[in-house]
Structures are given as C-alpha cells and as structure tokens.
PDB file of C-alpha atoms and ligand atoms in Angstrom:
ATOM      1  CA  UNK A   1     -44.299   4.962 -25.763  1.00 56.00           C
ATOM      2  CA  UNK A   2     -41.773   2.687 -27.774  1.00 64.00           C
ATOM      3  CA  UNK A   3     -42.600   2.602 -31.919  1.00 72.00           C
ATOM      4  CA  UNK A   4     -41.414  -1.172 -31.683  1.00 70.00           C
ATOM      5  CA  UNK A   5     -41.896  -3.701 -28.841  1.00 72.00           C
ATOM      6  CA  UNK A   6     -39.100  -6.819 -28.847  1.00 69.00           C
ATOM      7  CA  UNK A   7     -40.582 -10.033 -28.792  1.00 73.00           C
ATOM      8  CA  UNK A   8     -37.550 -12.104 -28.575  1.00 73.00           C
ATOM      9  CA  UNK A   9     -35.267 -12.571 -26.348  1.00 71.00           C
ATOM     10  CA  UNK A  10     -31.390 -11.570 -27.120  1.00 67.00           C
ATOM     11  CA  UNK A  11     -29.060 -13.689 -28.670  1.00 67.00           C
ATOM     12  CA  UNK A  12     -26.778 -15.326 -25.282  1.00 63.00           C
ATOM     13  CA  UNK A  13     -23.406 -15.428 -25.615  1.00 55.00           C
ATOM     14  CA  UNK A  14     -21.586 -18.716 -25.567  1.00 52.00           C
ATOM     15  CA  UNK A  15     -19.504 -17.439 -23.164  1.00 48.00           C
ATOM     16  CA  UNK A  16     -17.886 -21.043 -21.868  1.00 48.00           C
ATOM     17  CA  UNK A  17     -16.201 -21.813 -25.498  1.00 46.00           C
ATOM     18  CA  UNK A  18     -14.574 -18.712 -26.331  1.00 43.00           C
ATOM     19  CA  UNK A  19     -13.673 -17.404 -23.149  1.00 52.00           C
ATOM     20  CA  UNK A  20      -9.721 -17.632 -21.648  1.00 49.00           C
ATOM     21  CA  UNK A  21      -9.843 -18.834 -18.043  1.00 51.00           C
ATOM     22  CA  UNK A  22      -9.405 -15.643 -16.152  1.00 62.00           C
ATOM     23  CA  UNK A  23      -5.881 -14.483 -15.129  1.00 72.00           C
ATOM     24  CA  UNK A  24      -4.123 -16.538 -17.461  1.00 88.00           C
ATOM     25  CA  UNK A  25      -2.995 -13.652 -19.616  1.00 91.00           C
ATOM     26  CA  UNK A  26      -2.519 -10.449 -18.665  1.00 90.00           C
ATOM     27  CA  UNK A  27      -2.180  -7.409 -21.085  1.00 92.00           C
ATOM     28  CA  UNK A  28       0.233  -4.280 -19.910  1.00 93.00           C
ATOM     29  CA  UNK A  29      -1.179  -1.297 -19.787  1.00 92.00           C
ATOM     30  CA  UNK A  30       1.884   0.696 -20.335  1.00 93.00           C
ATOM     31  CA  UNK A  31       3.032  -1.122 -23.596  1.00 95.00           C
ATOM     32  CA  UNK A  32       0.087  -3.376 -24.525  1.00 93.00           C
ATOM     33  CA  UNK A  33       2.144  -6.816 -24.659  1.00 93.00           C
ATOM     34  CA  UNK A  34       0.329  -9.726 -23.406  1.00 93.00           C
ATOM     35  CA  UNK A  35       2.471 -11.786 -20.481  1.00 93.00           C
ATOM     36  CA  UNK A  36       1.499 -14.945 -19.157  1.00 93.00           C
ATOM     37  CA  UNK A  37       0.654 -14.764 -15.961  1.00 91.00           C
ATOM     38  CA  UNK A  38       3.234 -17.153 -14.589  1.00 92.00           C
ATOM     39  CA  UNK A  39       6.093 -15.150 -16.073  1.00 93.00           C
ATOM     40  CA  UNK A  40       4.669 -12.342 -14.521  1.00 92.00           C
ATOM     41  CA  UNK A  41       4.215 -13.730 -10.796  1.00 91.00           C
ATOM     42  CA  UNK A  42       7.824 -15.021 -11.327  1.00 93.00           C
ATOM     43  CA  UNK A  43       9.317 -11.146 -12.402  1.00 95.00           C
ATOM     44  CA  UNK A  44       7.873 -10.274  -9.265  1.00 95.00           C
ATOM     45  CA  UNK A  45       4.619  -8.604 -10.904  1.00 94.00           C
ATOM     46  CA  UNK A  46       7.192  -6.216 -13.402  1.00 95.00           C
ATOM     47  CA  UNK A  47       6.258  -6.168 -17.397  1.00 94.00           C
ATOM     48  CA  UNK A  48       9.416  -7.950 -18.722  1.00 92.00           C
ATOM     49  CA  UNK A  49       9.876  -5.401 -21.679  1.00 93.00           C
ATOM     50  CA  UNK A  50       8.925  -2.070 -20.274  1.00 95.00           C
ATOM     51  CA  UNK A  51       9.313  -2.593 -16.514  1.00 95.00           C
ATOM     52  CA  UNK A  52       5.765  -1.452 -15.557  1.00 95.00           C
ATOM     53  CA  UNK A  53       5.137  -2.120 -12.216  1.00 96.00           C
ATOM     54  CA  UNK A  54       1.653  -4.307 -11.485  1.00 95.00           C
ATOM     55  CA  UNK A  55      -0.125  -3.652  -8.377  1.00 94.00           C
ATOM     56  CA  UNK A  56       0.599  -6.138  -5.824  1.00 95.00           C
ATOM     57  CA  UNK A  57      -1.691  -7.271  -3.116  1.00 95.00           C
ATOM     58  CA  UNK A  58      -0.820  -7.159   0.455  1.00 97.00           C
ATOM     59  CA  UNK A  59       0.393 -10.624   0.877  1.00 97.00           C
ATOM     60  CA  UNK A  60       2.439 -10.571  -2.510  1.00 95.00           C
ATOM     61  CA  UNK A  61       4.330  -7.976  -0.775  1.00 96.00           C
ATOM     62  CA  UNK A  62       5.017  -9.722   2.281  1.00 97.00           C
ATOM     63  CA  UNK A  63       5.883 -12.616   0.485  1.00 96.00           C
ATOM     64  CA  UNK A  64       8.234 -11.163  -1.664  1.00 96.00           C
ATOM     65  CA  UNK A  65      10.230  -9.127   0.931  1.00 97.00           C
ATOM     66  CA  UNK A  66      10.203 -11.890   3.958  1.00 97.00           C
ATOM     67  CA  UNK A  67      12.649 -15.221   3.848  1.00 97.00           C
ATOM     68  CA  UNK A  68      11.014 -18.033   2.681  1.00 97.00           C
ATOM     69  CA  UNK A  69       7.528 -16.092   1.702  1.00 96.00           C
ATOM     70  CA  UNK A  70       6.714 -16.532   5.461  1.00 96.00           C
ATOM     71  CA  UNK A  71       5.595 -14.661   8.326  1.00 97.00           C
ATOM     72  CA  UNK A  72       3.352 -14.797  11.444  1.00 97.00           C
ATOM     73  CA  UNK A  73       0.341 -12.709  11.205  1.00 98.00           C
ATOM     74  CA  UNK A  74      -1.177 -10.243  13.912  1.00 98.00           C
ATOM     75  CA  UNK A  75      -4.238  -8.565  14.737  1.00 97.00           C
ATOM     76  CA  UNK A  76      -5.844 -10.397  11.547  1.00 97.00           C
ATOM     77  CA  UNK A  77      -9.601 -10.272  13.418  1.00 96.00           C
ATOM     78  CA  UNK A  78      -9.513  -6.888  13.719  1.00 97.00           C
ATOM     79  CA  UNK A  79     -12.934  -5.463  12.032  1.00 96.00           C
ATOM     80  CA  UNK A  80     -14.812  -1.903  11.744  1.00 96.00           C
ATOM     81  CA  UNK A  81     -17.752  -1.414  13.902  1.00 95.00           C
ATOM     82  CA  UNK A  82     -19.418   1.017  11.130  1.00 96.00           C
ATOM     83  CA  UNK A  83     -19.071   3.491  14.596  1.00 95.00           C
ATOM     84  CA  UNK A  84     -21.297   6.192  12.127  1.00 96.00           C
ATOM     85  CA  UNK A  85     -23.524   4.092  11.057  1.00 96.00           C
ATOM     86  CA  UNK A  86     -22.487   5.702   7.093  1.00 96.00           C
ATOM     87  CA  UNK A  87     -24.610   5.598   4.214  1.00 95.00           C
ATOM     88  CA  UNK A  88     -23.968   7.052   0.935  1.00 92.00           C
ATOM     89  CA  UNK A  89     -24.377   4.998  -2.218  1.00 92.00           C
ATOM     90  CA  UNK A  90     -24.719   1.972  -0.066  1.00 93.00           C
ATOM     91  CA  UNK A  91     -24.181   1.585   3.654  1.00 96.00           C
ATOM     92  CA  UNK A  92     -20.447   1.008   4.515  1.00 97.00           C
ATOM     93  CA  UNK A  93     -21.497  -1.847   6.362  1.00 97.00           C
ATOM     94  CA  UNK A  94     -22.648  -3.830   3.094  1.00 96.00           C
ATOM     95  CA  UNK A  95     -19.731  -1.929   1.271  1.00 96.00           C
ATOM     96  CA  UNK A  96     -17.441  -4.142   4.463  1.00 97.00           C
ATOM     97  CA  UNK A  97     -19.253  -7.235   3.969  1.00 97.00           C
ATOM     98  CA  UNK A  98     -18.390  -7.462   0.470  1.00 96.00           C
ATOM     99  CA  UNK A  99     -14.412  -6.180   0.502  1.00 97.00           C
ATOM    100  CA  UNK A 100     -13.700  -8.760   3.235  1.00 97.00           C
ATOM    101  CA  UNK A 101     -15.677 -11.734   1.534  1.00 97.00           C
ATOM    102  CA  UNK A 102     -13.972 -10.490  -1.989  1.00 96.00           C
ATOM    103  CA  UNK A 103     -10.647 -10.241  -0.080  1.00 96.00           C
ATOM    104  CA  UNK A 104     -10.628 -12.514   2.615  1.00 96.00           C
ATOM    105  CA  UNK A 105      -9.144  -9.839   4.544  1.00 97.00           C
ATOM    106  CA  UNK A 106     -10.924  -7.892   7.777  1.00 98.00           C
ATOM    107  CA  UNK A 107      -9.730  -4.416   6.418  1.00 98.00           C
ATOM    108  CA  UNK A 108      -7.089  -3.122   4.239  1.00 97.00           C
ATOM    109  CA  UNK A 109      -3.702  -4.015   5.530  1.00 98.00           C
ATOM    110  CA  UNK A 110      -1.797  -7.576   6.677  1.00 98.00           C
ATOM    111  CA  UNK A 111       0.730  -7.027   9.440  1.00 98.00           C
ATOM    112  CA  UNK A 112       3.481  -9.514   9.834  1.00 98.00           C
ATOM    113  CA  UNK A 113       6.740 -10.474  11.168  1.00 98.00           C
ATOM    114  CA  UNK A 114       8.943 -12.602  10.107  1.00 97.00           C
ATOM    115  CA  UNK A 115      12.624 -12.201   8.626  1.00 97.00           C
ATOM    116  CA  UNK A 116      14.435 -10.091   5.964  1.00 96.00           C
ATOM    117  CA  UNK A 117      17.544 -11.601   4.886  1.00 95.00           C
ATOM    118  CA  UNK A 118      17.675 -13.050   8.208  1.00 95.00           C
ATOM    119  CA  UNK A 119      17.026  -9.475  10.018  1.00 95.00           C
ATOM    120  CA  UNK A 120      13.999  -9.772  12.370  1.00 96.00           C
ATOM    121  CA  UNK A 121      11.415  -7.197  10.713  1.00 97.00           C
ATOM    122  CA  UNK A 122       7.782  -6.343  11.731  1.00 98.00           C
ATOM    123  CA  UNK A 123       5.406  -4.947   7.956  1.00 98.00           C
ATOM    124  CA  UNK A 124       2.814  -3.355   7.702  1.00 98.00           C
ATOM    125  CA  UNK A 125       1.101  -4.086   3.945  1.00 98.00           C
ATOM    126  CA  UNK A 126      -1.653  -2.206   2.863  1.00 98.00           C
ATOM    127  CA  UNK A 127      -4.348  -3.517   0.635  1.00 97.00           C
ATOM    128  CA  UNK A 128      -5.610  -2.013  -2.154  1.00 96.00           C
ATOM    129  CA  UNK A 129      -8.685  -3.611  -3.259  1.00 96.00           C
ATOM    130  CA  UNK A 130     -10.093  -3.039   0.275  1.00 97.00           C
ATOM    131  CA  UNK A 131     -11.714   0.038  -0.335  1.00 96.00           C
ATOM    132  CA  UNK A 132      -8.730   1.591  -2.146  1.00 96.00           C
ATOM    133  CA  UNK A 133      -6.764   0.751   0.185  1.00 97.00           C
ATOM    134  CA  UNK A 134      -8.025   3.131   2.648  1.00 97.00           C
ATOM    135  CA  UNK A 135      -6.992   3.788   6.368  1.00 97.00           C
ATOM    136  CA  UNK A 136      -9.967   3.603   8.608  1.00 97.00           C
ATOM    137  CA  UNK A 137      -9.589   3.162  12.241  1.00 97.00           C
ATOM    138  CA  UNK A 138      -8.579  -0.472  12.046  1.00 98.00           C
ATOM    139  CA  UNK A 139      -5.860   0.521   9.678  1.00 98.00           C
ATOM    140  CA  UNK A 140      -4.791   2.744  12.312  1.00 98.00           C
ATOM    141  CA  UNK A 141      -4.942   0.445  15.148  1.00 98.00           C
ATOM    142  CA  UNK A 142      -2.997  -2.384  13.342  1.00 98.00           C
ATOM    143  CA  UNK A 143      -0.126  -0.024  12.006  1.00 98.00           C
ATOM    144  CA  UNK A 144       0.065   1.539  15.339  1.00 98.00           C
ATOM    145  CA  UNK A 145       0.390  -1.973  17.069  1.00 98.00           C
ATOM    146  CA  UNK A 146       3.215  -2.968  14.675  1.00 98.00           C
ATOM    147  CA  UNK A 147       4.983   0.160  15.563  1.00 98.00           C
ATOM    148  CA  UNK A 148       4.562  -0.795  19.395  1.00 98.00           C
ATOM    149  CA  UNK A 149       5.489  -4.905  18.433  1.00 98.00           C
ATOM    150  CA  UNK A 150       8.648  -3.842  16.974  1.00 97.00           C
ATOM    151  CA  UNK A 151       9.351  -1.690  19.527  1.00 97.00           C
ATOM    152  CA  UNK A 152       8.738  -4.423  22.333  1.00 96.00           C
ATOM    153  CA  UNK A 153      10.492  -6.839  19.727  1.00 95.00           C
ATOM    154  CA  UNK A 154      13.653  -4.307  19.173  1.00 95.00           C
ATOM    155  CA  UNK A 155      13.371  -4.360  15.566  1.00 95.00           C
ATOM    156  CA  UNK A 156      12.634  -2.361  12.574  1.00 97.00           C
ATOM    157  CA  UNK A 157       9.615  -1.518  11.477  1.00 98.00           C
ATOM    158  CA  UNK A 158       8.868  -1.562   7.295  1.00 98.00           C
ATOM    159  CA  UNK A 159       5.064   0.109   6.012  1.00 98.00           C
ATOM    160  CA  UNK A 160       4.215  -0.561   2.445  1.00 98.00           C
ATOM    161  CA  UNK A 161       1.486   1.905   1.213  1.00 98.00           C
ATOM    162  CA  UNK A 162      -0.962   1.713  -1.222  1.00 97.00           C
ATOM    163  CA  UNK A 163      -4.057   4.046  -0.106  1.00 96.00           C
ATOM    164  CA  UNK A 164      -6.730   6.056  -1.330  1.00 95.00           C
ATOM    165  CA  UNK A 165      -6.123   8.139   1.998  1.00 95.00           C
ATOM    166  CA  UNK A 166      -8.044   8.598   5.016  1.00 96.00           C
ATOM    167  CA  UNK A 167     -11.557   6.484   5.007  1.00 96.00           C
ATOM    168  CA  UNK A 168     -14.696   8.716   4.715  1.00 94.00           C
ATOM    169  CA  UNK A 169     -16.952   6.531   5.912  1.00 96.00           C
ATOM    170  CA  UNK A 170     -15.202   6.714   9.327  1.00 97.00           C
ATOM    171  CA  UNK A 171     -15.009  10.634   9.325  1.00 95.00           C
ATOM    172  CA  UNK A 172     -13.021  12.170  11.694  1.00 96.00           C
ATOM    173  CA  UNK A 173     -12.366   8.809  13.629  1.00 97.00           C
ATOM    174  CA  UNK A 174     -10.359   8.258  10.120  1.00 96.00           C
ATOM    175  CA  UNK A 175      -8.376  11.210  10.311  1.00 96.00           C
ATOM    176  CA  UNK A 176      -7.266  10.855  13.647  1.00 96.00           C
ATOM    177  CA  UNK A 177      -5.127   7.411  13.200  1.00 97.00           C
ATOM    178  CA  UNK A 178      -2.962   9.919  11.508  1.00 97.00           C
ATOM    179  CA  UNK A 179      -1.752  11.489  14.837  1.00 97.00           C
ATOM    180  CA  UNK A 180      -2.126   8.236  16.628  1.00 97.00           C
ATOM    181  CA  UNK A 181       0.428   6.414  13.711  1.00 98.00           C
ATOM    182  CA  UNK A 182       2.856   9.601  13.898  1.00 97.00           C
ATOM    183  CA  UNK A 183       2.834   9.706  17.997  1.00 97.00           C
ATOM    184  CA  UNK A 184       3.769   5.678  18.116  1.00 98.00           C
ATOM    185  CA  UNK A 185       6.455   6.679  15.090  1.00 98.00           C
ATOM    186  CA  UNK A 186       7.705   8.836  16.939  1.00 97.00           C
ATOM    187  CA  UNK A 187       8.324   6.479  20.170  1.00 97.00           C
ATOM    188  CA  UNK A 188      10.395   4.132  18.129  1.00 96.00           C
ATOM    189  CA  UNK A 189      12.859   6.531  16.538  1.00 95.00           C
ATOM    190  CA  UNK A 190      13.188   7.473  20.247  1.00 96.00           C
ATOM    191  CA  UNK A 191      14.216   3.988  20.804  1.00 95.00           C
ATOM    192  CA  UNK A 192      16.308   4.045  17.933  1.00 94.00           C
ATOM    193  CA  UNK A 193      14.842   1.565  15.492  1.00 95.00           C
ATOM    194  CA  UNK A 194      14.806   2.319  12.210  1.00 96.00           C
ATOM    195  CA  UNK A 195      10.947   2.795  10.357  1.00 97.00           C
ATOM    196  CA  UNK A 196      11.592   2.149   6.531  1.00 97.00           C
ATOM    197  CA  UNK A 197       8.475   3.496   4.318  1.00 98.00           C
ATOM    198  CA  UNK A 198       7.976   2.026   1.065  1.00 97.00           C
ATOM    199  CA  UNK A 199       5.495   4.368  -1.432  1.00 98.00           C
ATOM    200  CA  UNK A 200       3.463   2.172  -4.107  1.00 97.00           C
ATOM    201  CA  UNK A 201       1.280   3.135  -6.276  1.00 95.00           C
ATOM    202  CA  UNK A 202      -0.982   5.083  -5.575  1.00 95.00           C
ATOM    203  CA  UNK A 203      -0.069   6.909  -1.813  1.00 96.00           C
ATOM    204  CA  UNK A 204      -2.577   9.804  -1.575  1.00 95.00           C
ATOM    205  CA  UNK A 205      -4.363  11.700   0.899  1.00 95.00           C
ATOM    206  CA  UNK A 206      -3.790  11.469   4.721  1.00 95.00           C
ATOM    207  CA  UNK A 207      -1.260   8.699   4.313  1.00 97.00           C
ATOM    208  CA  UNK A 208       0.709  10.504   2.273  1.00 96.00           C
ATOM    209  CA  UNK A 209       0.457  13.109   5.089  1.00 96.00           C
ATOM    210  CA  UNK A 210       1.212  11.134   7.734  1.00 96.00           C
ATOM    211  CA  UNK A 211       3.155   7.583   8.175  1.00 97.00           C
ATOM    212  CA  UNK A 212       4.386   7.228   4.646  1.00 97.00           C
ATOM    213  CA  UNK A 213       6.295  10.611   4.308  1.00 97.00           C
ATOM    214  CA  UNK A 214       7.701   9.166   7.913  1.00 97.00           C
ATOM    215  CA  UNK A 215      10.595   6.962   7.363  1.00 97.00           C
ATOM    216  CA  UNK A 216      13.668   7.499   7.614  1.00 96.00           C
ATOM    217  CA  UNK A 217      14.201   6.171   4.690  1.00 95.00           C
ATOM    218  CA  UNK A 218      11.030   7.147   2.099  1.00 97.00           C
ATOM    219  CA  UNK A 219      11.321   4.378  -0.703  1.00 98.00           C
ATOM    220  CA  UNK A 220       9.120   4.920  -4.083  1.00 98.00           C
ATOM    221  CA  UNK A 221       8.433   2.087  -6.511  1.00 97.00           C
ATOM    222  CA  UNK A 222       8.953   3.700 -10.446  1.00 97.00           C
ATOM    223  CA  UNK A 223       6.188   5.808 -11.718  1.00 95.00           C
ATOM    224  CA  UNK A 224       4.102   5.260  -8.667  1.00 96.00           C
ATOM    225  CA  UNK A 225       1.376   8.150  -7.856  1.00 95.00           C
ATOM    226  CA  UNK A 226       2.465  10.063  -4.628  1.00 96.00           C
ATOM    227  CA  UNK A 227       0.412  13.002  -3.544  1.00 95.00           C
ATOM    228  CA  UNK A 228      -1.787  14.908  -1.534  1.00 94.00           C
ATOM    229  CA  UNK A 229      -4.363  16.655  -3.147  1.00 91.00           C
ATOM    230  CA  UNK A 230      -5.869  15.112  -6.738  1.00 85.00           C
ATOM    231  CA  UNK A 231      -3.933  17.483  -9.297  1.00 85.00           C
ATOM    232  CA  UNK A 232      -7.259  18.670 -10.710  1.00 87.00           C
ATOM    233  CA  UNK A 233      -8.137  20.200  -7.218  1.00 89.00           C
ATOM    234  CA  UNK A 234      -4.255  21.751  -6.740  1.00 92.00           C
ATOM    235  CA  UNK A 235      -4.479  22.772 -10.392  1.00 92.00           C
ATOM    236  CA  UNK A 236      -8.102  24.915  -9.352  1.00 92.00           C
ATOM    237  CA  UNK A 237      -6.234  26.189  -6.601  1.00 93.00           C
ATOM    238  CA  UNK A 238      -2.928  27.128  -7.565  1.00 93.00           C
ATOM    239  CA  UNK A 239      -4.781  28.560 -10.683  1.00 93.00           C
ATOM    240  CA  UNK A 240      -1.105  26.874 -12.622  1.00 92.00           C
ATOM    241  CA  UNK A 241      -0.784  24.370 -15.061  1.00 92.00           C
ATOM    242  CA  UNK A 242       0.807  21.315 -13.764  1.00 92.00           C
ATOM    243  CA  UNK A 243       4.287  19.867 -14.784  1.00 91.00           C
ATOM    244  CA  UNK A 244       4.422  16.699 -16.768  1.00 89.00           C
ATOM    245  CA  UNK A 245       5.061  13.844 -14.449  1.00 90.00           C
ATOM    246  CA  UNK A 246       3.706  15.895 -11.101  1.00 92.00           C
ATOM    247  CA  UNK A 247       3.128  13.638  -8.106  1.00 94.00           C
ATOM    248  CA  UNK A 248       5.170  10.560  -9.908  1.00 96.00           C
ATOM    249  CA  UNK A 249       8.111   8.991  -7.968  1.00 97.00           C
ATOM    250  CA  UNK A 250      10.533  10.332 -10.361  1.00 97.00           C
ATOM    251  CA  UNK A 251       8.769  14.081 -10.060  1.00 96.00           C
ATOM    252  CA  UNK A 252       9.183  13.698  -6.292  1.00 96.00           C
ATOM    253  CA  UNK A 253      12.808  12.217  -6.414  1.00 97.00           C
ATOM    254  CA  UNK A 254      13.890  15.355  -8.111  1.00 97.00           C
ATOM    255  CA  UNK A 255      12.396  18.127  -5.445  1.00 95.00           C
ATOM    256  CA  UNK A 256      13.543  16.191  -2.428  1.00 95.00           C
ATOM    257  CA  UNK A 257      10.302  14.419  -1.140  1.00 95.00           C
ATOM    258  CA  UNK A 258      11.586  10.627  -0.946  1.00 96.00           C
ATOM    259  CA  UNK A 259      15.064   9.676  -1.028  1.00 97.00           C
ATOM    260  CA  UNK A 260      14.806   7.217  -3.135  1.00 97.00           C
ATOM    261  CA  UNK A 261      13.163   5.178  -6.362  1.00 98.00           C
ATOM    262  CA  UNK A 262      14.073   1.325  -6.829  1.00 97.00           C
ATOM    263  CA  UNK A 263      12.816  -1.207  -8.832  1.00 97.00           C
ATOM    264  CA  UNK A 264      10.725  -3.667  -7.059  1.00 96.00           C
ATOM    265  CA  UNK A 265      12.791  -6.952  -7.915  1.00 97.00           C
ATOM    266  CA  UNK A 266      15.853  -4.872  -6.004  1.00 97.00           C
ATOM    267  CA  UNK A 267      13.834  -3.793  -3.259  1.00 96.00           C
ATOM    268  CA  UNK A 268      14.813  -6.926  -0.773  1.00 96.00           C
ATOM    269  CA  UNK A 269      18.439  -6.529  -1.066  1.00 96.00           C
ATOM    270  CA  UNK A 270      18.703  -2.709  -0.883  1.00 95.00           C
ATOM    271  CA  UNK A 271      16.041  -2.874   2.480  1.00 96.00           C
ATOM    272  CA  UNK A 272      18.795  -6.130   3.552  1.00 95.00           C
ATOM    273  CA  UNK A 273      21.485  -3.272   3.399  1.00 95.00           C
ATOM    274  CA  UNK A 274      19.639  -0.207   4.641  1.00 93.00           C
ATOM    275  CA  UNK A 275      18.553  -2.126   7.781  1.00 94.00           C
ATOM    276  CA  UNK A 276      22.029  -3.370   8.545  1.00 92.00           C
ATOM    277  CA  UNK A 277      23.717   0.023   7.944  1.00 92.00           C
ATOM    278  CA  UNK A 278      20.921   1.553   9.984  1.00 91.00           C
ATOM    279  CA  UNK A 279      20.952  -1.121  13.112  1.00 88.00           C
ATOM    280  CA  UNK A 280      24.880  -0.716  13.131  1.00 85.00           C
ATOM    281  CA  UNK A 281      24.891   2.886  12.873  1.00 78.00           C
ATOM    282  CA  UNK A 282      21.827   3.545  15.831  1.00 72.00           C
ATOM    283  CA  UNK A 283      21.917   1.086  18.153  1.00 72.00           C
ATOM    284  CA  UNK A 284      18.539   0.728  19.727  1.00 67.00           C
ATOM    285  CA  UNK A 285      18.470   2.570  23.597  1.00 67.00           C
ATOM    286  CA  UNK A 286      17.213   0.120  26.788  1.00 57.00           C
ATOM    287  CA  UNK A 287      14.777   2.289  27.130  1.00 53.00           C
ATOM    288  CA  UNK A 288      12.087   3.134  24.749  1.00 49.00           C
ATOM    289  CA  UNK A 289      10.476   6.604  26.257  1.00 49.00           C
ATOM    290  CA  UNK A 290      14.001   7.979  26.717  1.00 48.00           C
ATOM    291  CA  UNK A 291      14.451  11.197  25.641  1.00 48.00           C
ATOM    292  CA  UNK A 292      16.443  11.183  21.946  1.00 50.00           C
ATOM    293  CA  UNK A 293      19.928  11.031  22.309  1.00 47.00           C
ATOM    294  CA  UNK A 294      21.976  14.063  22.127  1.00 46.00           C
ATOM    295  CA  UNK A 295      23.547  15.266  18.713  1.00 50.00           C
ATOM    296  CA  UNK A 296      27.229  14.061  18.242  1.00 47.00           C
ATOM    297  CA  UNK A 297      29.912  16.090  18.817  1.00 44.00           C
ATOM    298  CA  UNK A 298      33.523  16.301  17.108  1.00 41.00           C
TER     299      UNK A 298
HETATM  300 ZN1   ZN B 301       4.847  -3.453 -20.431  1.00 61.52          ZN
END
C-alpha cells in the first residue's frame, strides 16, 4: 500500500522550445568535442581533432568508396522468411518488421556495383543498425551472389563488415552461410579476382570467422573491434587477464591477423592501388572452376 497517493499529474516538459533538432550536433565519444554534423559528413564521418572513427551506415560506405556516390543495387527485395518461427523477447518477425521500416533496408547489407576510381567493383556493405548488423540467411545469399556477379562480371569483389556475427534467430540456417560465403570465395580466387575485406567496427562472431578474415587483402579501420569470442567469455576460459587493446585493429596489426590499418578518408585511394596492383599482377583465368594455377617457378 503507498503512504501517499499523487493527485496531479507531472509537470510536461516543453520539449519543442529547448530541444536542438536532432542530428545537428554530434558529441565525440572519444574526446567529448561537439562537431556539427555537416563538418562531420564532409570528414567522411572522422572527429576532426582526435580522428575517431563514426559508424557509417551501409550506403555511406558505398557512397564514399564508389565514383560519383553511385552504384546499381542488387538483390535489394531479398527478405527473411522467419524459417523458425523464433521467439524470444519478441518474435523475430516483429523484431524484422521494425529494422526494415527503421532502415528502409530488407536485411542488413546493400550490395552494389558500380566503379572505384574507374575500376569496375562489385560491394558488399553490411548494416549495422539491422539487428547489429547480423548475417542471417539473406546476408548469406546476397554476399554469396556478389561473389558469383563479380565472378560472371570479371571483377573484384570488396565486403565491408560491420556484424554482431551469425543471426540467432535463424539458428543453424545462420551458421551455415558461413561455408556457403567461403565455398563461393573460394571459386573466385580460383578465377583469379581479387576479394578485398574491409573490418569496421565492430566484426565479431562468425563473420569474423568466415568472409572477413578472407581477403586477400584484410583492411581494418583504426581502433575498430575485431574478434571472435566477447573477451569476458575468452578471459573465463583462458583463465588470463587480457592485454590492453585485445581484439582492436592495432592489437591485431601487431600479431599478424590483418595486414593492414588505414584511415577511412585514405581508404579509396589505397583500395584504387591495391586493385590495380592486384588485377596486373593475377590476371583473371577464362575459366572460373579451373583448378588454381600452378606456383611459379624461377
Ligand atoms: Zn573526437
């Protein structure tokens, strides 16, 4: 029983006077300074004093690395059919509904083509505010369709990740886009084309352990979190106290996992060299299934 019952109402904030129109300011949550939002968008999402990389969204990305922001778009209908019927907190089918009307996207990753300092390029962007990015069967099915359009298309292939991991609510179905990804990876290094994998943050769970640990070139933006297992759970396991800066870019740069860390406003022109260096140096065979050329000899 309460002691005293409240017979009025609660003060309402005047929220429309003292409130700044969403988005126009953004504070840094790496050094605290407010940017305006413009300045921001126009750094390429990068803090202009201490370099923090914002989270970009899928099309950000492809509109930074393609020519003239531009690209054609495939697969966009592609939706989940729920295939368990998953509940936990809510059903994943509401949990859907309200990603792809917050998003306007049908899952968590844009695939485009379009050019790259005039190179023909086929990318794959993930999504992060779909359901943290994660890779459920759709995910799959579109990466492993932009594998098989640059493949048909003779030309690279570029993934930008930024995933939870694998998608729960899809169980096992989830878990197997891994080997499907990996298997249509595989036919296009047959063929010769180079696969460039950029790591944002965050790349955890199975796409860590699959597609984006692929490339052969493994790109990391600064500071991003790349990793497997959550540290607290390696920490339990291992029974060791983890190094400062474990699963960061940097950490990873340093014990050989990715080859190498760039800042995002240099990303274009490094990807502008890497492809040309990489097209020269393996021409792409006639045939895609053939078996992988033989090592060269002096
Ligand atoms: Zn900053």
């Amino acid at each position: 029983m309460a002691w005293f019952k409240k017979t009025r109402k609660p003060i309402k904030a005047n929220e429309k006077s003292s409130r700044v129109p969403e988005g126009l300011w953004v504070k840094c949550p790496s050094c605290g300074r407010a940017i305006y939002n413009k300045e921001l968008v126009d750094n390429a999402q990068v803090c202009l004093k201490c370099e923090h990389h914002f989270r970009m969204s899928a099309a950000e990305r492809l509109k930074l690395l393609l020519d003239g922001g531009q690209w054609t778009e495939h697969d966009a209908g592609l939706r989940s059919t729920d295939p368990l019927k998953f509940t936990d907190t809510k059903p994943y089918r509401t949990r859907l509904e309200t990603s792809i009307k917050a998003t306007r996207l049908n899952d968590a990753i844009i695939v485009g083509s379009g050019r790259l300092d005039d190179v023909p390029v086929v990318i794959a962007s993930m999504e992060y505010s779909f359901i943290g990015g994660s890779m459920g069967v759709v995910v799959g099915e579109k990466i492993t369709r932009a594998a098989e359009m640059a493949l048909e298309s003779r030309c690279p292939l570029i993934v930008v990740s930024c995933s939870g991991g694998a998608r729960m609510m899809e169980g096992a179905l989830s878990l197997m886009q891994m080997a499907k990804i990996s298997a249509a990876l595989a036919r296009l290094d047959r063929a010769r084309l180079p696969y460039l994998s950029i790591l944002t943050d965050p790349t955890t769970g199975g796409v860590t352990a699959s597609f984006a640990m692929l490339g052969d070139l493994n790109i990391a933006e600064p500071k991003a979190l790349i990793g497997f297992a959550g540290p607290r759970v390696i920490e339990q396991t291992i029974r060791q106290k983890l190094p400062d800066g474990f699963q960061r870019s940097e950490f990873l740069l340093d014990h050989g996992m990715i080859d190498v860390v760039i800042d995002r406003r240099e990303l274009k022109g490094l990807f502008a060299r890497m492809l040309r260096m990489l097209l020269v140096s393996r021409p792409a065979t006639p045939d895609a299934t053939a078996a992988p050329a033989p090592a060269l000899t002096q």
